[in-house]
Each structure stands twice: as structure tokens, then as C-alpha cells.
Amino acid sequence: GAVVSQHPSWVICKSGTSVKIECRSLDFQATTMFWYRQFPKQSLMLMATSNEGSKATYEQGVEKDKFLINHASLTLSTLTVTSAHPEDSSFYICSARDEGWGYGYTFGSGTRLTVV
Amino acid sequence: TQLLEQSPQFLSIQEGENLTVYCNSSSVFSSLQWYRQEPGEGPVLLVTVVTGGEVKKLKRLTFQFGDARKDSSLHITAAQPGDTGLYLCAGAEAAGNKLTFGGGTRVLVKP
């Protein structure tokens, strides 16, 4: 089945620094990947759609200059949280869909970001 | 904006009991997925339903897609402690489109 690898699984950073999270499709190519944010005991909230070779599409209320997305290849999308603040602390999850595998979306294992 | 309402938000039952989780929307979806998520991990796909009226079974789990493709349900028979987790429904307007998630149902099965 389709596998999506997300790295790192957790990261602690100081306020004002930037953090990059990687999302890789291991055994399939993904022209589109999705980035979500999840707060404790809540559901997933879509942040943006990452498009290979073009600009990401951000959901309303998500700051594109704050959350930089790059989808430079068919197997890799990155999310960079710039000038992180404690309120950016959250669980970030990416997903992708293997079109040859049907309708299901595969999710990464998530990244726990803590900004201190 | 499409909305998926999931109910109940929380369910606590004893081992051996049955439970049903509902996912409702006023919008039509081309497909609807059910996921289960453990703390600190990403959601894991349980099933995808695409045809109105479709029923799928996965061991003790039964999934149903409404005839109008606007709602779905997940039924667990004889729940076990290993079924504990966050259950999420998610719908896509069309194949390849972004998913809209329901609010999630936290299930606790006590031994």
C-alpha cells in the first residue's frame, strides 16, 4: 500500500527560529499533498494544498508567509514554520493520495512541534 | 464551505457492547473515508465508500454510505479495548480534491 513518511516526528525550537518538516511519498508519486494542523483532542484542520511545481493553495486564515510550502518533486513536500512562536506549537500532519490505489488518502505519522 | 458533523463527540462503553458513530452533511461527496487515529500518530485509513447505499464490512466494523452520499455511519460490534481511539470521517467533493474532516469521535472501550 501507499506509504507517506514524515520527518521529524517531534521537534523543539526556540521562539523566533524556523523549523522545516518533510513529507515524502515513499512508493508512489504525488502531484498533490496536503498539510494539516491538529490541536489536542480536536480533529484535523486543513492548512494548505501543496502542488508539485507550482504555488501552494492556502486555506482561509492561514498565513502563507508564516507557513512556507515547497513541493519541488513528485515525492517531497516541505512545510517551514517561519519565526515560530509558542502559539505555533501543534501537531502537523501531511497526506497524499496514490491515484493508483483508489480513493483513500495516506497520512504521515505527524510532527509534534513545541516552540519554547 | 462543506461541513461534516460527526456524532457523538465522545463515547465510553464496556467491552462487548456495540457502538455507532454518525457522520452527516448537507453536501454530496464523491467519496467518504473513515480513519482511526492513535495519540501522537497520523490517521490510519479504515475504509473508503464511494457508492450511495454501499455497505462495507471490516471484521467487526460495518460502514454504510447513505443513498444520497451525504452521510455515513460506522458500527462496531462487540467492541474491544483495542478499538479505543479517535475515529474520523472525511469526505472529498471529487476524486483528488482535499478532504473535509468531521470533528471526530473519541471512543473509549473499558475492559
Coordinates of C-alpha atoms in Angstrom, one line a residue:
Chain A
G1 CA 0.0 0.0 0.0
A2 CA 0.9 3.7 -0.2
V3 CA 3.3 4.9 2.4
V4 CA 3.9 8.5 3.5
S5 CA 6.9 9.3 5.6
Q6 CA 7.0 12.5 7.7
H7 CA 10.1 13.8 9.4
P8 CA 10.9 14.8 12.1
S9 CA 8.4 13.1 14.4
W10 CA 8.9 15.8 17.0
V11 CA 10.9 18.9 17.3
I12 CA 11.5 21.6 20.0
C13 CA 12.7 25.0 18.9
K14 CA 13.2 28.4 20.3
S15 CA 10.9 31.4 19.6
G16 CA 11.9 33.2 16.5
T17 CA 13.6 30.3 14.8
S18 CA 12.3 28.4 11.7
V19 CA 11.5 24.7 11.5
K20 CA 11.2 22.6 8.4
I21 CA 9.0 19.5 8.2
E22 CA 9.4 17.0 5.4
C23 CA 6.7 14.8 3.8
R24 CA 7.7 12.1 1.4
S25 CA 5.7 9.6 -0.6
L26 CA 7.8 6.5 -0.5
D27 CA 6.4 4.2 -3.1
F28 CA 4.3 6.5 -5.3
Q29 CA 4.3 9.9 -6.9
A30 CA 2.1 12.6 -5.6
T31 CA 1.4 15.8 -7.6
T32 CA -0.7 17.0 -4.6
M33 CA 0.0 16.8 -0.9
F34 CA -1.9 18.2 1.9
W35 CA -0.8 19.8 5.2
Y36 CA -3.0 19.7 8.3
R37 CA -2.7 21.0 11.8
Q38 CA -4.3 19.3 14.8
F39 CA -4.8 20.7 18.3
P40 CA -5.2 18.4 21.3
K41 CA -8.4 16.5 21.3
Q42 CA -9.6 18.1 18.1
S43 CA -9.9 17.0 14.5
L44 CA -7.6 17.8 11.6
M45 CA -7.7 21.3 10.1
L46 CA -6.5 21.7 6.5
M47 CA -3.9 24.3 6.2
A48 CA -2.9 24.2 2.6
T49 CA -2.7 22.1 -0.5
S50 CA 0.8 21.6 -1.8
N51 CA 1.1 21.4 -5.6
E52 CA 4.2 20.0 -7.3
G53 CA 5.9 22.6 -9.4
S54 CA 3.5 25.4 -8.5
K55 CA 2.4 27.6 -5.6
A56 CA 0.6 26.0 -2.7
T57 CA -3.1 26.8 -2.1
Y58 CA -3.7 28.1 1.4
E59 CA -7.0 27.8 3.3
Q60 CA -8.6 30.9 4.6
G61 CA -6.9 32.3 7.7
V62 CA -3.6 30.5 7.1
E63 CA -0.7 32.9 6.7
K64 CA 1.3 31.9 3.7
D65 CA 4.3 33.9 4.8
K66 CA 4.3 32.1 8.1
F67 CA 3.9 28.6 6.8
L68 CA 6.0 28.2 3.7
I69 CA 5.3 25.2 1.5
N70 CA 7.6 23.8 -1.2
H71 CA 6.7 20.9 -3.4
A72 CA 9.8 20.6 -5.6
S73 CA 9.5 17.0 -6.6
L74 CA 6.8 14.4 -7.1
T75 CA 7.7 12.7 -3.8
L76 CA 8.6 15.5 -1.5
S77 CA 6.8 18.4 0.1
T78 CA 8.1 20.6 2.9
L79 CA 6.4 22.8 5.4
T80 CA 8.6 25.5 7.0
V81 CA 7.2 27.3 10.0
T82 CA 9.0 30.6 10.0
S83 CA 9.7 32.8 13.0
A84 CA 8.0 30.3 15.2
H85 CA 6.1 31.4 18.3
P86 CA 4.6 29.3 21.2
E87 CA 1.2 29.6 19.6
D88 CA 2.5 27.7 16.6
S89 CA 3.1 24.7 18.8
S90 CA 0.9 21.9 17.5
F91 CA 0.7 18.5 15.7
Y92 CA 1.3 18.9 12.0
I93 CA 0.3 16.1 9.6
C94 CA 0.7 15.7 5.9
S95 CA -1.1 13.4 3.5
A96 CA -1.1 12.3 -0.1
R97 CA -3.1 10.2 -2.4
D98 CA -1.8 7.4 -4.5
E99 CA -4.1 7.7 -7.5
G100 CA -3.4 4.1 -8.5
W101 CA -4.6 2.9 -5.1
G102 CA -8.2 4.2 -5.2
Y103 CA -9.8 7.0 -3.3
G104 CA -8.0 6.7 0.0
Y105 CA -5.6 9.3 1.3
T106 CA -2.5 8.2 3.2
F107 CA -1.2 10.2 6.1
G108 CA 2.2 10.7 7.6
S109 CA 2.8 9.9 11.2
G110 CA 2.8 13.6 12.2
T111 CA 5.2 16.1 13.7
R112 CA 4.9 17.4 17.2
L113 CA 6.2 20.9 17.2
T114 CA 6.9 22.6 20.5
V115 CA 8.1 26.2 20.5
V116 CA 9.6 27.4 23.7
Chain B
T1 CA -17.6 25.6 3.0
Q2 CA -18.6 21.9 3.3
L3 CA -19.2 20.7 6.8
L4 CA -19.2 17.2 8.2
E5 CA -20.9 16.8 11.5
Q6 CA -19.8 13.8 13.5
S7 CA -21.6 12.4 16.5
P8 CA -21.3 11.7 19.3
Q9 CA -18.1 13.6 20.2
F10 CA -17.2 11.1 22.9
L11 CA -18.4 7.5 23.6
S12 CA -17.4 5.4 26.6
I13 CA -18.6 1.8 26.6
Q14 CA -17.8 -1.6 28.2
E15 CA -16.0 -4.3 26.3
G16 CA -18.5 -6.4 24.4
E17 CA -21.0 -3.6 23.7
N18 CA -21.9 -2.3 20.3
L19 CA -21.5 1.3 19.2
T20 CA -22.4 3.5 16.2
V21 CA -20.7 6.7 15.1
Y22 CA -22.5 9.0 12.6
C23 CA -21.2 11.4 10.0
N24 CA -23.7 13.9 8.4
S25 CA -23.5 16.6 5.9
S26 CA -25.8 18.7 3.7
S27 CA -23.3 18.3 0.9
V28 CA -22.8 15.4 -1.5
F29 CA -19.4 13.7 -1.5
S30 CA -17.8 11.6 -4.2
S31 CA -16.2 9.5 -1.6
L32 CA -16.1 9.3 2.1
Q33 CA -13.3 7.8 4.3
W34 CA -13.2 6.6 7.8
Y35 CA -9.9 6.9 9.8
R36 CA -8.8 5.9 13.2
Q37 CA -6.1 7.8 15.0
E38 CA -4.0 6.9 18.0
P39 CA -2.4 9.7 20.2
G40 CA 0.7 11.1 18.6
E41 CA 0.2 9.4 15.3
G42 CA -1.3 10.1 11.9
P43 CA -4.8 8.9 11.0
V44 CA -4.9 5.4 9.5
L45 CA -7.4 4.7 6.8
L46 CA -10.1 2.1 7.7
V47 CA -12.3 2.2 4.6
T48 CA -13.4 4.3 1.6
V49 CA -17.0 4.3 0.4
V50 CA -18.0 5.7 -2.9
T51 CA -21.3 4.3 -4.0
G52 CA -24.6 5.5 -2.5
G53 CA -26.1 2.8 -0.3
E54 CA -22.8 1.0 -0.1
V55 CA -22.1 -1.2 2.9
K56 CA -18.6 -2.4 3.7
K57 CA -17.5 -4.8 6.5
L58 CA -14.1 -5.0 8.0
K59 CA -14.2 -7.7 10.7
R60 CA -16.3 -6.3 13.5
L61 CA -16.7 -2.9 11.8
T62 CA -19.5 -2.1 9.4
F63 CA -19.5 1.1 7.3
Q64 CA -22.5 2.5 5.5
F65 CA -22.7 5.3 2.9
G66 CA -26.1 7.0 2.6
D67 CA -28.1 6.6 -0.6
A68 CA -27.7 10.4 -1.3
R69 CA -23.9 10.2 -0.5
K70 CA -24.3 12.9 2.2
D71 CA -24.0 10.8 5.3
S72 CA -22.3 7.7 6.7
S73 CA -22.1 5.5 9.8
L74 CA -19.6 3.3 11.4
H75 CA -20.9 0.4 13.6
I76 CA -18.6 -1.6 15.8
T77 CA -19.9 -4.9 17.1
A78 CA -18.6 -6.4 20.4
A79 CA -16.2 -3.6 21.0
Q80 CA -12.8 -4.4 22.4
P81 CA -10.3 -2.2 24.3
G82 CA -8.1 -2.2 21.2
D83 CA -10.9 -0.3 19.4
T84 CA -10.2 2.7 21.7
G85 CA -9.1 5.7 19.6
L86 CA -10.2 8.8 17.7
Y87 CA -12.5 7.9 14.8
L88 CA -12.6 10.5 12.0
C89 CA -14.8 10.7 8.9
A90 CA -13.6 12.7 5.9
G91 CA -15.3 13.5 2.6
A92 CA -14.0 14.6 -0.7
E93 CA -16.1 16.6 -3.2
A94 CA -14.4 14.9 -6.2
A95 CA -11.6 12.4 -6.6
G96 CA -8.3 14.1 -5.8
N97 CA -9.8 17.0 -4.0
K98 CA -9.0 18.0 -0.5
L99 CA -10.7 16.2 2.4
T100 CA -13.1 17.8 4.7
F101 CA -12.9 16.2 8.2
G102 CA -15.6 15.7 10.7
G103 CA -15.0 16.8 14.3
G104 CA -14.0 13.3 15.4
T105 CA -15.5 10.8 17.9
R106 CA -13.3 9.7 20.8
V107 CA -14.1 6.1 21.7
L108 CA -13.1 4.5 24.9
V109 CA -13.7 0.8 25.4
K110 CA -13.3 -0.2 29.0
P111 CA -12.2 -3.8 29.8

